[in-house]
Coordinates of C-alpha atoms in Angstrom, one line a residue:
X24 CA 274.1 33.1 60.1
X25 CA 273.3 33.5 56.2
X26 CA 269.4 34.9 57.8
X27 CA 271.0 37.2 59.8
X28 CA 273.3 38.7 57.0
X29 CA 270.6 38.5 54.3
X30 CA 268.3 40.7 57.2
X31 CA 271.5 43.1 58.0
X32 CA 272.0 43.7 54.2
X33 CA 268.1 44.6 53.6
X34 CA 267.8 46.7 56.9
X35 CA 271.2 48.9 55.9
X36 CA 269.7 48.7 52.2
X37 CA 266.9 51.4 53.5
X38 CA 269.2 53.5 55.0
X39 CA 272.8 54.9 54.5
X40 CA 275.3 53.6 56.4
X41 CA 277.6 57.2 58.0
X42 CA 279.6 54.1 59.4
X43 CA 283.3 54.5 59.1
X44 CA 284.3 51.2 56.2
X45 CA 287.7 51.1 56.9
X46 CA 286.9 49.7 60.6
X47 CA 284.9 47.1 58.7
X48 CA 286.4 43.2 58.6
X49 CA 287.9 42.4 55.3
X50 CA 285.0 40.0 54.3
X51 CA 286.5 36.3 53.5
X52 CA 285.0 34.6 50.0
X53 CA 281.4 33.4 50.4
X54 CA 279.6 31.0 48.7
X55 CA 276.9 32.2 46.1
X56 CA 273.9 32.4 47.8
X57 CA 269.9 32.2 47.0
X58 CA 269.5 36.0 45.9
X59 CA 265.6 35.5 45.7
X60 CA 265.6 35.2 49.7
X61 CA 266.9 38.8 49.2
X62 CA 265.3 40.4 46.1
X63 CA 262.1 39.9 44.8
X64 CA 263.2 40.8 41.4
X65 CA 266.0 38.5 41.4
X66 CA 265.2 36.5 38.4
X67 CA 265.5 39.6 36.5
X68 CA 269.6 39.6 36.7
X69 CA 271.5 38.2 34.1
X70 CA 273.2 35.1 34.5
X71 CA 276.7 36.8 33.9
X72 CA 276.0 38.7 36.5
X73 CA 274.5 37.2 39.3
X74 CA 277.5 35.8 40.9
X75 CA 278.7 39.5 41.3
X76 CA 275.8 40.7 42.6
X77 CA 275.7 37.6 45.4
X78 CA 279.6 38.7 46.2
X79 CA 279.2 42.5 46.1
X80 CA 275.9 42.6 48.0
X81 CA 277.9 40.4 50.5
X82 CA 280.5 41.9 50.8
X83 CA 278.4 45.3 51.2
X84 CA 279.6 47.0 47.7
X85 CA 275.7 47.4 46.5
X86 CA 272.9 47.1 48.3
X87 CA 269.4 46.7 46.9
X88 CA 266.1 49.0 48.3
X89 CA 262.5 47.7 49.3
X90 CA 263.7 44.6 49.0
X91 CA 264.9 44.9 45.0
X92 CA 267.8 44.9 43.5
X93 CA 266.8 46.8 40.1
X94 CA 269.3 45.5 38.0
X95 CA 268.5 46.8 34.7
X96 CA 268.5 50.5 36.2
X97 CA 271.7 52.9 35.3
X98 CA 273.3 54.3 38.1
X99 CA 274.5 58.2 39.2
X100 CA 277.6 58.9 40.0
X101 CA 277.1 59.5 43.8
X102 CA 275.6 55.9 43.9
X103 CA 278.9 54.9 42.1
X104 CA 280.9 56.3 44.4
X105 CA 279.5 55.0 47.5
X106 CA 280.0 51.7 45.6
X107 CA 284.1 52.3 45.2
X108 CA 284.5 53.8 48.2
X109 CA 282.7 50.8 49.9
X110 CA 285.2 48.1 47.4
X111 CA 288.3 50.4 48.7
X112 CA 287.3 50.4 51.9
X113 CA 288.0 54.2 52.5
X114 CA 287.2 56.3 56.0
X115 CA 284.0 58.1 54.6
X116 CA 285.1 60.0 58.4
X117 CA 288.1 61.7 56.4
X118 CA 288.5 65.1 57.2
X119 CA 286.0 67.4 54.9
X120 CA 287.9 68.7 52.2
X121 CA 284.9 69.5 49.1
X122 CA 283.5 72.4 48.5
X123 CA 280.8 71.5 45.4
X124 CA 278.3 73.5 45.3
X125 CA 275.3 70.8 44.2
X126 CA 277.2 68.6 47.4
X127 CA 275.7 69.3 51.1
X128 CA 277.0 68.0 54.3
X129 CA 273.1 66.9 54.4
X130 CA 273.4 64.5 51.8
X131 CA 273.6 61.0 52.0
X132 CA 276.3 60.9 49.5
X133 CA 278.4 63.0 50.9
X134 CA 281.1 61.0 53.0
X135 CA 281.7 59.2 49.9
X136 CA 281.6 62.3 47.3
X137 CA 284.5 63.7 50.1
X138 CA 286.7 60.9 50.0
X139 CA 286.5 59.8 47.4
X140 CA 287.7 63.3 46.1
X141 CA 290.3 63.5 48.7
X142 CA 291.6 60.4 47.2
X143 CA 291.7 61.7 44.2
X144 CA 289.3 59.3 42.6
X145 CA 286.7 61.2 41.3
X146 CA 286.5 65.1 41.0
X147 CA 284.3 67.6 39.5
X148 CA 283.6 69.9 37.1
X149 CA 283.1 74.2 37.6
X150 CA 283.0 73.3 41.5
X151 CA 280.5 70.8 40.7
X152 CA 280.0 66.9 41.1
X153 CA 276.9 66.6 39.7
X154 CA 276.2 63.6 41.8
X155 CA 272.7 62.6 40.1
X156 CA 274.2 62.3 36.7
X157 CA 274.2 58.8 35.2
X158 CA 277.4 57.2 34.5
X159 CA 278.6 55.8 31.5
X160 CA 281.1 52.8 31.1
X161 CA 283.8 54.9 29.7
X162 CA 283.6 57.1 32.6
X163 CA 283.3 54.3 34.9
X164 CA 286.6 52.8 33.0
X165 CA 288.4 55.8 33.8
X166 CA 287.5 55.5 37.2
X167 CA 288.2 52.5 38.3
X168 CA 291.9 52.6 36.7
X169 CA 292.8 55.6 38.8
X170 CA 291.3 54.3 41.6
X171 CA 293.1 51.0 41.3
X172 CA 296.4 53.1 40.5
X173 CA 297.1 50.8 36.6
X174 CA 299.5 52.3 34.8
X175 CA 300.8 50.1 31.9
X176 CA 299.0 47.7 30.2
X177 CA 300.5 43.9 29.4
X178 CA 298.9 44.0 25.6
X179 CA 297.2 46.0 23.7
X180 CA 293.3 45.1 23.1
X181 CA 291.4 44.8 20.5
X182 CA 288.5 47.2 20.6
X183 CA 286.6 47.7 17.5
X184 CA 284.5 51.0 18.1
X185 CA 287.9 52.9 20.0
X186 CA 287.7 56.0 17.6
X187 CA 283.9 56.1 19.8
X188 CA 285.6 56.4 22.7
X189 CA 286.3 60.1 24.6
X190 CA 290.0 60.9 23.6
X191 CA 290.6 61.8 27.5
X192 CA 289.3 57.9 28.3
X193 CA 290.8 56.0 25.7
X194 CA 294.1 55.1 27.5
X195 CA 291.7 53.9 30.4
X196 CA 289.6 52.3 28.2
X197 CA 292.5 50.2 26.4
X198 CA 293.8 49.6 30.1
X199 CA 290.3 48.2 31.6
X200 CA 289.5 46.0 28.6
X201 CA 293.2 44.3 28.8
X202 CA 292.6 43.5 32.4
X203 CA 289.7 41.9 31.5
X204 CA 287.9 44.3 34.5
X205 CA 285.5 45.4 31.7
X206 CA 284.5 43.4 28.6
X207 CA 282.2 44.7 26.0
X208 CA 280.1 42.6 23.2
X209 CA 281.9 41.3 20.5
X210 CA 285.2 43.4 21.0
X211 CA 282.7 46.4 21.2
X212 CA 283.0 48.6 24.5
X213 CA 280.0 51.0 23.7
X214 CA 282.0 53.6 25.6
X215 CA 279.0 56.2 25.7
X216 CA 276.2 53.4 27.3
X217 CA 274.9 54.2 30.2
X218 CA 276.3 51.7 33.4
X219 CA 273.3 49.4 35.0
X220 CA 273.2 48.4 38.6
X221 CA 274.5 44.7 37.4
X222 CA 277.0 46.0 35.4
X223 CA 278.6 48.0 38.3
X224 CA 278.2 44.9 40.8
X225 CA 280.3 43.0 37.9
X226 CA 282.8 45.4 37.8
X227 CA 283.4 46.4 41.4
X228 CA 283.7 42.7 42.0
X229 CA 286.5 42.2 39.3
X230 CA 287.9 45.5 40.8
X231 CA 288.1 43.9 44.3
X232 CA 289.3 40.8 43.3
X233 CA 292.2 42.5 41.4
X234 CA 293.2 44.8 44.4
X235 CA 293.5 42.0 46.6
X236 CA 295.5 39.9 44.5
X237 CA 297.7 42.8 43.6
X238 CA 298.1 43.0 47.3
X239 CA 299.2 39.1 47.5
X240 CA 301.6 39.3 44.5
X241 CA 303.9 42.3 46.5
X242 CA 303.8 40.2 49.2
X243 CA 304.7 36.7 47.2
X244 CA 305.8 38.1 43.4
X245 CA 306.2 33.8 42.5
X246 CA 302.4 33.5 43.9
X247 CA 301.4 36.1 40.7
X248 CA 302.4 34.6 37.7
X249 CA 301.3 30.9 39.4
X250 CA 297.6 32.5 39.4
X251 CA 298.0 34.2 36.1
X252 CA 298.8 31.2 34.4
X253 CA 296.0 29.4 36.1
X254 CA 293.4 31.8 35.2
X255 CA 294.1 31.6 31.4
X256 CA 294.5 27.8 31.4
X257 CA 290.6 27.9 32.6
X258 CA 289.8 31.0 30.1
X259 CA 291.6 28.7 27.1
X260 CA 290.3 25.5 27.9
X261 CA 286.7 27.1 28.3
X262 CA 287.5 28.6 25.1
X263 CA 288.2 25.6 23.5
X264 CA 285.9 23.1 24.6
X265 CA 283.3 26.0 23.1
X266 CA 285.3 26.3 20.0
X267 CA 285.3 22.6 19.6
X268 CA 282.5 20.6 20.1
X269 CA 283.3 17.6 18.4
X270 CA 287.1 16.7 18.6
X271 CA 288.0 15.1 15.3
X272 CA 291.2 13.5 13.5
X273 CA 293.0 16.7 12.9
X274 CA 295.9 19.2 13.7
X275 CA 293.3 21.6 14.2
X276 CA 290.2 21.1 16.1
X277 CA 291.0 17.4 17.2
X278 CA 294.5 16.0 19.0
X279 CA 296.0 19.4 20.2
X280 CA 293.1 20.5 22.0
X281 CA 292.7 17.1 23.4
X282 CA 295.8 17.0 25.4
X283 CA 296.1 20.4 26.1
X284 CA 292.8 20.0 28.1
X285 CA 293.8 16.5 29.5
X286 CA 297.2 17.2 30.6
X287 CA 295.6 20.5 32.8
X288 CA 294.1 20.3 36.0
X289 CA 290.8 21.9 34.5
X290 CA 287.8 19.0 34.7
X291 CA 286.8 17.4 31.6
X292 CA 283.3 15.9 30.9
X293 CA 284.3 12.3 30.3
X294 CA 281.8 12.5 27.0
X295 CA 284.2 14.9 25.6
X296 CA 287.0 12.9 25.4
X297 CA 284.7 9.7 24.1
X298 CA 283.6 11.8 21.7
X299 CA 287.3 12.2 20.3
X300 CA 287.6 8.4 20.7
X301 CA 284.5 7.3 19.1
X302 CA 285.2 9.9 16.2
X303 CA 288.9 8.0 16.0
X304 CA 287.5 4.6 15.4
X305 CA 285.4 5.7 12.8
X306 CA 288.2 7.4 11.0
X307 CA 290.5 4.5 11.3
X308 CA 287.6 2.0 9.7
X309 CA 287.4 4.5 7.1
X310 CA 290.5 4.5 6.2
X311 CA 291.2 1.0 6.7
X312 CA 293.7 1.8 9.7
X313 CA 295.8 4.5 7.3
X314 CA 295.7 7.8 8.2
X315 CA 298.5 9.4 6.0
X316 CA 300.6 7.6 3.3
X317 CA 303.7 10.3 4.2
X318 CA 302.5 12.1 7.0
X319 CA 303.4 9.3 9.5
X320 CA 303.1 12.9 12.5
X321 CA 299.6 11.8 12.0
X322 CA 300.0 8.5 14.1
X323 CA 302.0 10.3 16.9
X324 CA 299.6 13.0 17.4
X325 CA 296.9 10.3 17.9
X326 CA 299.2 8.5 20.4
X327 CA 299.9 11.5 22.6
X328 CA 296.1 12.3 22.4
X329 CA 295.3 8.8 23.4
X330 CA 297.8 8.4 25.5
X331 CA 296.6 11.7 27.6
X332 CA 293.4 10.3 28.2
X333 CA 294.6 7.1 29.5
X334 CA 293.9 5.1 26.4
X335 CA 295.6 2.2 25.2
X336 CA 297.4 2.7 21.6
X337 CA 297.9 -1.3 20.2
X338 CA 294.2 -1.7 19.6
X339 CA 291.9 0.8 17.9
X340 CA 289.6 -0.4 15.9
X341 CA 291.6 -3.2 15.5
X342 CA 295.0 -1.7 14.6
X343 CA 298.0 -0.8 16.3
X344 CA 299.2 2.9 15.9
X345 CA 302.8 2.7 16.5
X346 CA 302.9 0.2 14.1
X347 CA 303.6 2.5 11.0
X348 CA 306.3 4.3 13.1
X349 CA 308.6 0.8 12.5
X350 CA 309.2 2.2 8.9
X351 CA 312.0 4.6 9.6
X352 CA 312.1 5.3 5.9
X353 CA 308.7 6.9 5.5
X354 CA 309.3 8.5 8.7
X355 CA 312.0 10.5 7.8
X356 CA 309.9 11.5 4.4
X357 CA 308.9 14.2 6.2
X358 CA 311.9 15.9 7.1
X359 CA 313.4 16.7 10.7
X360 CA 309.6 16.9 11.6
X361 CA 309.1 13.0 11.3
X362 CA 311.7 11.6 13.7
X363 CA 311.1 14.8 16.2
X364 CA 307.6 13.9 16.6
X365 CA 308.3 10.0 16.5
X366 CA 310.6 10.4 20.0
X367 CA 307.8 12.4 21.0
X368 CA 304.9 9.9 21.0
X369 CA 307.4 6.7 21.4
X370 CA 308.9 8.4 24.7
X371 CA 305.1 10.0 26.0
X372 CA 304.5 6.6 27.8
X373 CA 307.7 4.6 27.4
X374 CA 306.0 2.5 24.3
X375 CA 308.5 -0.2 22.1
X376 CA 308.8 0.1 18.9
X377 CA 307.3 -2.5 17.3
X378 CA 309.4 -5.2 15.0
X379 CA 307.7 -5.1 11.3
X380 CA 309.5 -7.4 8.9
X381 CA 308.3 -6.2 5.9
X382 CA 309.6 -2.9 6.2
X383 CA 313.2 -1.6 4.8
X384 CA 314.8 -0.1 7.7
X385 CA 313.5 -0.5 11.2
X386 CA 312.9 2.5 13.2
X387 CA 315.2 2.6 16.4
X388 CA 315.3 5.3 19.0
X389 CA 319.3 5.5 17.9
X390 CA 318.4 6.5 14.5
X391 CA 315.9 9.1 15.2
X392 CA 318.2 10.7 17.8
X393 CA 321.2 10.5 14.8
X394 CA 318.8 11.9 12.5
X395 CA 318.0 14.9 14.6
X396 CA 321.4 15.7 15.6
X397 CA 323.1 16.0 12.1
X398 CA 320.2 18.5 10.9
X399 CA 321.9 21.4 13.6
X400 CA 322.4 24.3 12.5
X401 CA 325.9 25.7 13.2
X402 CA 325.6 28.5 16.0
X403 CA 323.4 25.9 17.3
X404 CA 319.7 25.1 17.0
X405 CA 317.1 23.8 14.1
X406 CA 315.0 24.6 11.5
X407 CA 313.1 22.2 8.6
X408 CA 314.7 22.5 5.7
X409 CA 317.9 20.3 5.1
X410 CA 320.0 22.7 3.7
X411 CA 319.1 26.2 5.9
X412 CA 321.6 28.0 7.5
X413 CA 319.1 30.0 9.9
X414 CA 317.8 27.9 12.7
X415 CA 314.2 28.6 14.1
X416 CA 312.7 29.2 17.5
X417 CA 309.6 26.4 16.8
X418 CA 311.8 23.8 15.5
X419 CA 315.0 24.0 17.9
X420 CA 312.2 24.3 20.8
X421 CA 310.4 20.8 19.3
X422 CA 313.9 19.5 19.2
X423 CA 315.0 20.1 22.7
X424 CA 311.3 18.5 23.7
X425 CA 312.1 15.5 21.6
X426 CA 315.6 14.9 23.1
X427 CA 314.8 16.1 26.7
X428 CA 314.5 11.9 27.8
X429 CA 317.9 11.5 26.7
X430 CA 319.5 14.5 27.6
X431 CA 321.7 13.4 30.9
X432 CA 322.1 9.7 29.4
X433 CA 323.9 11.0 26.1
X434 CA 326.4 13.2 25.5
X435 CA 326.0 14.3 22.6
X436 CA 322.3 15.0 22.9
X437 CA 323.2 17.0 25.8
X438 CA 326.1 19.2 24.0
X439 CA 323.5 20.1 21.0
X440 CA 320.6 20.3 23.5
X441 CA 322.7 22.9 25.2
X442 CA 323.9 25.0 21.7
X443 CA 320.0 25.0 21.1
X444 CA 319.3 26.6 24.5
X445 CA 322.3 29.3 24.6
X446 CA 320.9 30.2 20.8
X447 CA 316.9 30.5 21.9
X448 CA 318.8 32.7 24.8
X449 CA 319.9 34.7 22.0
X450 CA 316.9 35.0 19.8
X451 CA 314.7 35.6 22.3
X452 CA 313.2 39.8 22.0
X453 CA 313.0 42.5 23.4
X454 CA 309.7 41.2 24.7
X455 CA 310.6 37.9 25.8
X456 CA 308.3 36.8 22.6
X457 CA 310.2 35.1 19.3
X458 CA 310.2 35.8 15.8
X459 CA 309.8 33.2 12.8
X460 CA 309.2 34.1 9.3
X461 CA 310.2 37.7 10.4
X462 CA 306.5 38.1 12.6
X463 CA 306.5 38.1 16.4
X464 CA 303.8 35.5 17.1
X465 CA 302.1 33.1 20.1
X466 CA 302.9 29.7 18.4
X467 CA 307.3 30.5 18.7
X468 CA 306.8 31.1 22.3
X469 CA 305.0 28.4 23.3
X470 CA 307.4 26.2 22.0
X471 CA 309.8 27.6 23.5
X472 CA 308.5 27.2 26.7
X473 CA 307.2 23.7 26.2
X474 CA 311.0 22.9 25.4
X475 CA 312.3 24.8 28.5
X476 CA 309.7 23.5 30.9
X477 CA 310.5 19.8 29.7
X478 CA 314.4 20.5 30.7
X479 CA 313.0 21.8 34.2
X480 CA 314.0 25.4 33.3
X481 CA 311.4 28.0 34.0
X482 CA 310.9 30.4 31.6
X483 CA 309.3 33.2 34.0
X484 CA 312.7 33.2 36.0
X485 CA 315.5 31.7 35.0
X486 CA 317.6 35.2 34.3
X487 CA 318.5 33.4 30.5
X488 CA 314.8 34.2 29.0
X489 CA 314.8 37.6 30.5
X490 CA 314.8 40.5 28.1
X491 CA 314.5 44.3 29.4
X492 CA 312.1 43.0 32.5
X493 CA 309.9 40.3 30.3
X494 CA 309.8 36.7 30.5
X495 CA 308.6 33.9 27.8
X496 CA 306.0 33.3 29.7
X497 CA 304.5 37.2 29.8
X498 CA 305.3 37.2 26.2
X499 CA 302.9 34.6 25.7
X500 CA 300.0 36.0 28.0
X501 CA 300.6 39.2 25.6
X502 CA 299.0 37.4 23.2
X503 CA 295.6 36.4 25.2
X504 CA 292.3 37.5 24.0
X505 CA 289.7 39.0 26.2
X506 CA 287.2 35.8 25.2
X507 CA 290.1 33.1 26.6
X508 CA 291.7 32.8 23.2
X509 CA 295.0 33.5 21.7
X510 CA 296.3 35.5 18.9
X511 CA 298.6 34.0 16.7
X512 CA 299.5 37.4 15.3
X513 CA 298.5 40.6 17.5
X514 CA 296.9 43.2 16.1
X515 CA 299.5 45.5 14.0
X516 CA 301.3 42.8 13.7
X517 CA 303.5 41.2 10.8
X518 CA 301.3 38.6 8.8
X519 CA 303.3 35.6 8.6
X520 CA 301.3 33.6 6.3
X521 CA 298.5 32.1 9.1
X522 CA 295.7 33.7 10.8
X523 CA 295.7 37.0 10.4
X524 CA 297.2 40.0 13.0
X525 CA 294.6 40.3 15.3
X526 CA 292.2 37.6 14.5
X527 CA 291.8 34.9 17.3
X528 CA 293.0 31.7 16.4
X529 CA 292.6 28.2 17.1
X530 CA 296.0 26.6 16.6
X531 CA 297.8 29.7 18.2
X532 CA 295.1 28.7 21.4
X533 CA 296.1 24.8 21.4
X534 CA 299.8 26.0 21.7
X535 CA 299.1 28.4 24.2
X536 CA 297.0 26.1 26.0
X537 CA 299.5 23.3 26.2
X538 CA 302.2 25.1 26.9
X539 CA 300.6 27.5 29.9
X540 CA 299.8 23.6 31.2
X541 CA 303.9 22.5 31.0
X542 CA 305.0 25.6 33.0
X543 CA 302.0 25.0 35.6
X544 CA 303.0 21.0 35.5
X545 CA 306.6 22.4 36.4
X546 CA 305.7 24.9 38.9
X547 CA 303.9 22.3 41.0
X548 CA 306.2 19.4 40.2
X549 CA 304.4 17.5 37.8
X550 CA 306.0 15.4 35.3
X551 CA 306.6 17.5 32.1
X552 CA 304.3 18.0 29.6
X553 CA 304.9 14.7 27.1
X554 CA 305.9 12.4 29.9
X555 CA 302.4 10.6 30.8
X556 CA 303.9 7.8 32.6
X557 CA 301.4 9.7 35.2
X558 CA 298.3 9.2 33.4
X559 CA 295.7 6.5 34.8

């Protein structure tokens, strides 16, 4: 079958098709295929975009001639517009309705020049097309929006040369690059480069793909954010296994990144995650088993990290990391942040406390919980300091993750867990996004949704964490970045004191990561994010 398609596409490569391509099968997802069977200049096409070319010379977008595919060469615009009217699937035997001078019936361009003009896809200039004119990617951009019908955009991009770009394309432009249907180099477009053959295969292919799943999400509006979510999880966690090489004994670059990529469905080179534990054990050797004298959030990031990989906790490198958790003292040294995190790690996989005699007061689940409760604000909510009257979106969401295990057992958990839920309600923006420190930013969100997720209340839906039409969770995707990361601030932005407003960064990405992976864990009925009584 794959010999007699590879021999079709050559044989209709030498001539153009007058076939009507609406009467043509929908084509089903095929498997990459060998394109040096096809083209003997194959190994010429660059990697990024050889999967393109195998789908859109499959699915008959582009076809090559004389047996090449000529990758590298631009492309007119009546060769682009057979290739969109062949993605569209238009009648090329639409009534004739052009009447450009440089555009005979004669030509084989010219079923797709007419429709695609009838459409209203492409027109012309002084009753001209000028079909043999190359294209250049902020022409093709404009195209391809109109022809796909986007109007509004779900962020704004960042796009360093923009003031380049054609003021009657730059709406397009901005459009394109936030669907991620065209990418340029760096957050460069190069608006006035000339398009390759390649780059058009890449491009129709994305083109295609986004029709039909706008097609499927009218038809099943759940099915749409499902995907969404899933194709930034992937994006994010290729981000940051590319970000991070070498996962350390860290807040940043080590423990978040770990379970954010454990606790998703994504696959994980097991030498990743030894890495992490090998770098652990030297750490703890180091340091003689001590990895903060305060900072006891240091043990229960280690714990969830371990504990997401399916690693024991009582016996790294010789020492047990609950251990320093006993001292309830030091845990509380670091304010609502200690015993919030404690629960946390202590509830991720059931663990005991463990008795130590030497220390002063001996952590118990009871006093954590007590601790927590008397630091609400009044309206309802959290926030770090001890005496602040304003709660906070991060903190009350960490809160409500902490307490989520004892929420129906305990009353009183579940009368505060419920004041911190109608105030996030409150808080949330116009958006759906949060404020803290007075700047709109990824890291509020994701808590948020982290918090909501682990109470089994979806964020996307639930009528609560709906503002003006926008969810929590399309807040958060607001913040995505064209290379899989996420802003913590986007560009414009109020600086808040971290990375800076439009600058992709890595903490904003873990948050982001871990918390696309709770509201996929719900949406498919996984346990919630910190309960890992699933892991093997």
């Amino acid at each position: 079958m794959i010999t007699w398609l590879l021999a079709v596409s050559v044989f209709l490569s030498l001539f153009p098709t007058q076939l009507s391509v609406s009467h043509a099968a929908e084509v089903a997802p095929v498997k990459e295929f060998d394109l040096t069977k096809l083209y003997s200049d194959a190994d010429a096409i660059s990697s990024w975009a050889y999967t393109a070319i195998s789908k859109s010379t499959q699915n008959g977008f582009i076809q090559g001639s004389n047996n090449k595919f000529n990758p590298k060469s631009t492309i007119t615009r009546a060769e682009f517009t057979k290739i969109l009217v062949s993605m569209l699937r238009l009648n090329i035997s639409a009534d004739k309705v052009i009447s450009f001078t440089d555009v005979a019936e004669k030509d084989w361009y010219y079923p797709y020049v007419n429709v695609a003009s009838k459409e209203g896809i492409m027109t012309g200039f002084n009753n001209k097309f000028n079909p043999n004119d190359k294209i250049t990617r902020e022409q093709m951009a404009v195209t391809i929006i109109r022809a796909l019908g986007i109007k509004s955009s779900k962020q704004a991009p960042v796009i360093k040369d923009i003031k380049s770009v054609s003021a009657w394309a730059k709406a397009d432009v901005e459009l394109i690059v936030s669907f991620e249907l065209m990418l340029g180099d760096n957050q460069l477009f190069n608006p006035k480069d000339m398009v390759t053959r390649e780059m058009a295969a890449v491009v129709a292919t994305r083109a295609y793909d986004f029709k039909n799943e706008t097609k499927a999400s009218e038809e099943n509006p759940a099915k749409e954010v499902n995907n969404e979510v899933k194709k930034y999880i992937q994006a994010t966690a290729a981000f940051l296994q590319k970000a991070v090489t070498d996962p350390v004994v860290a807040s940043v670059g080590g423990e978040w990144t770990v379970l954010g990529l454990a606790r998703s469905d994504v696959k994980i080179p097991n030498e990743y995650y030894a890495k992490y534990y090998a770098n652990l054990e030297k750490t703890l050797k180091e340091k003689s088993g001590k990895l903060h004298n305060v900072k006891y959030t240091e043990y229960d990031r280690v714990i969830l990290a371990l504990t997401s990989i399916g690693k024991k906790i009582d016996n790294v490198a010789g020492y047990h990391l609950a251990e320093p958790l006993a001292d309830f003292d030091t845990v509380i040294k670091q304010g609502i942040n200690g015993p919030i995190f404690a629960l946390i790690a202590l509830d991720s996989n059931q663990y005991e406390i463990p008795l130590v005699k030497e220390v002063k007061t001996q952590t118990t689940r009871e006093l954590l919980i007590d601790f927590i409760l008397k630091r609400e604000i009044n309206g309802g909510g959290w926030t770090l300091g001890s005496n602040a009257t304003q709660s906070d979106p991060d903190i009350t969401g960490m809160v409500i993750q902490s307490l989520t295990p004892y929420y129906e057992s305990n009353a009183n958990v579940k009368a505060a867990v419920d004041r911190g839920i109608a105030w996030l309600s409150k808080a949330q923006k116009a958006d759906g996004g949060y404020s803290s420190m007075d700047s709109m930013n990824s890291e509020s969100v994701a808590q948020v949704i982290v918090a909501l997720t682990s109470l089994g209340i979806d964020p996307h839906r639930d009528p609560r964490f709906i503002k003006n039409g926008h969810s929590a969770v399309d807040a958060l995707l607001g913040f995505t970045t064209p290379g899989g990361g996420f802003y913590h601030i986007k560009q414009g932005g109020a600086d808040n004191g971290g990375a800076k407003p439009g600058d992709v960064d890595l903490m904003a990405s873990d948050q982001a990561m871990y918390a696309l992976v709770a509201y996929d864990r719900l949406i498919n009925g996984k346990t919630r994010l910190y309960d890992m009584t699933d892991v093997k």
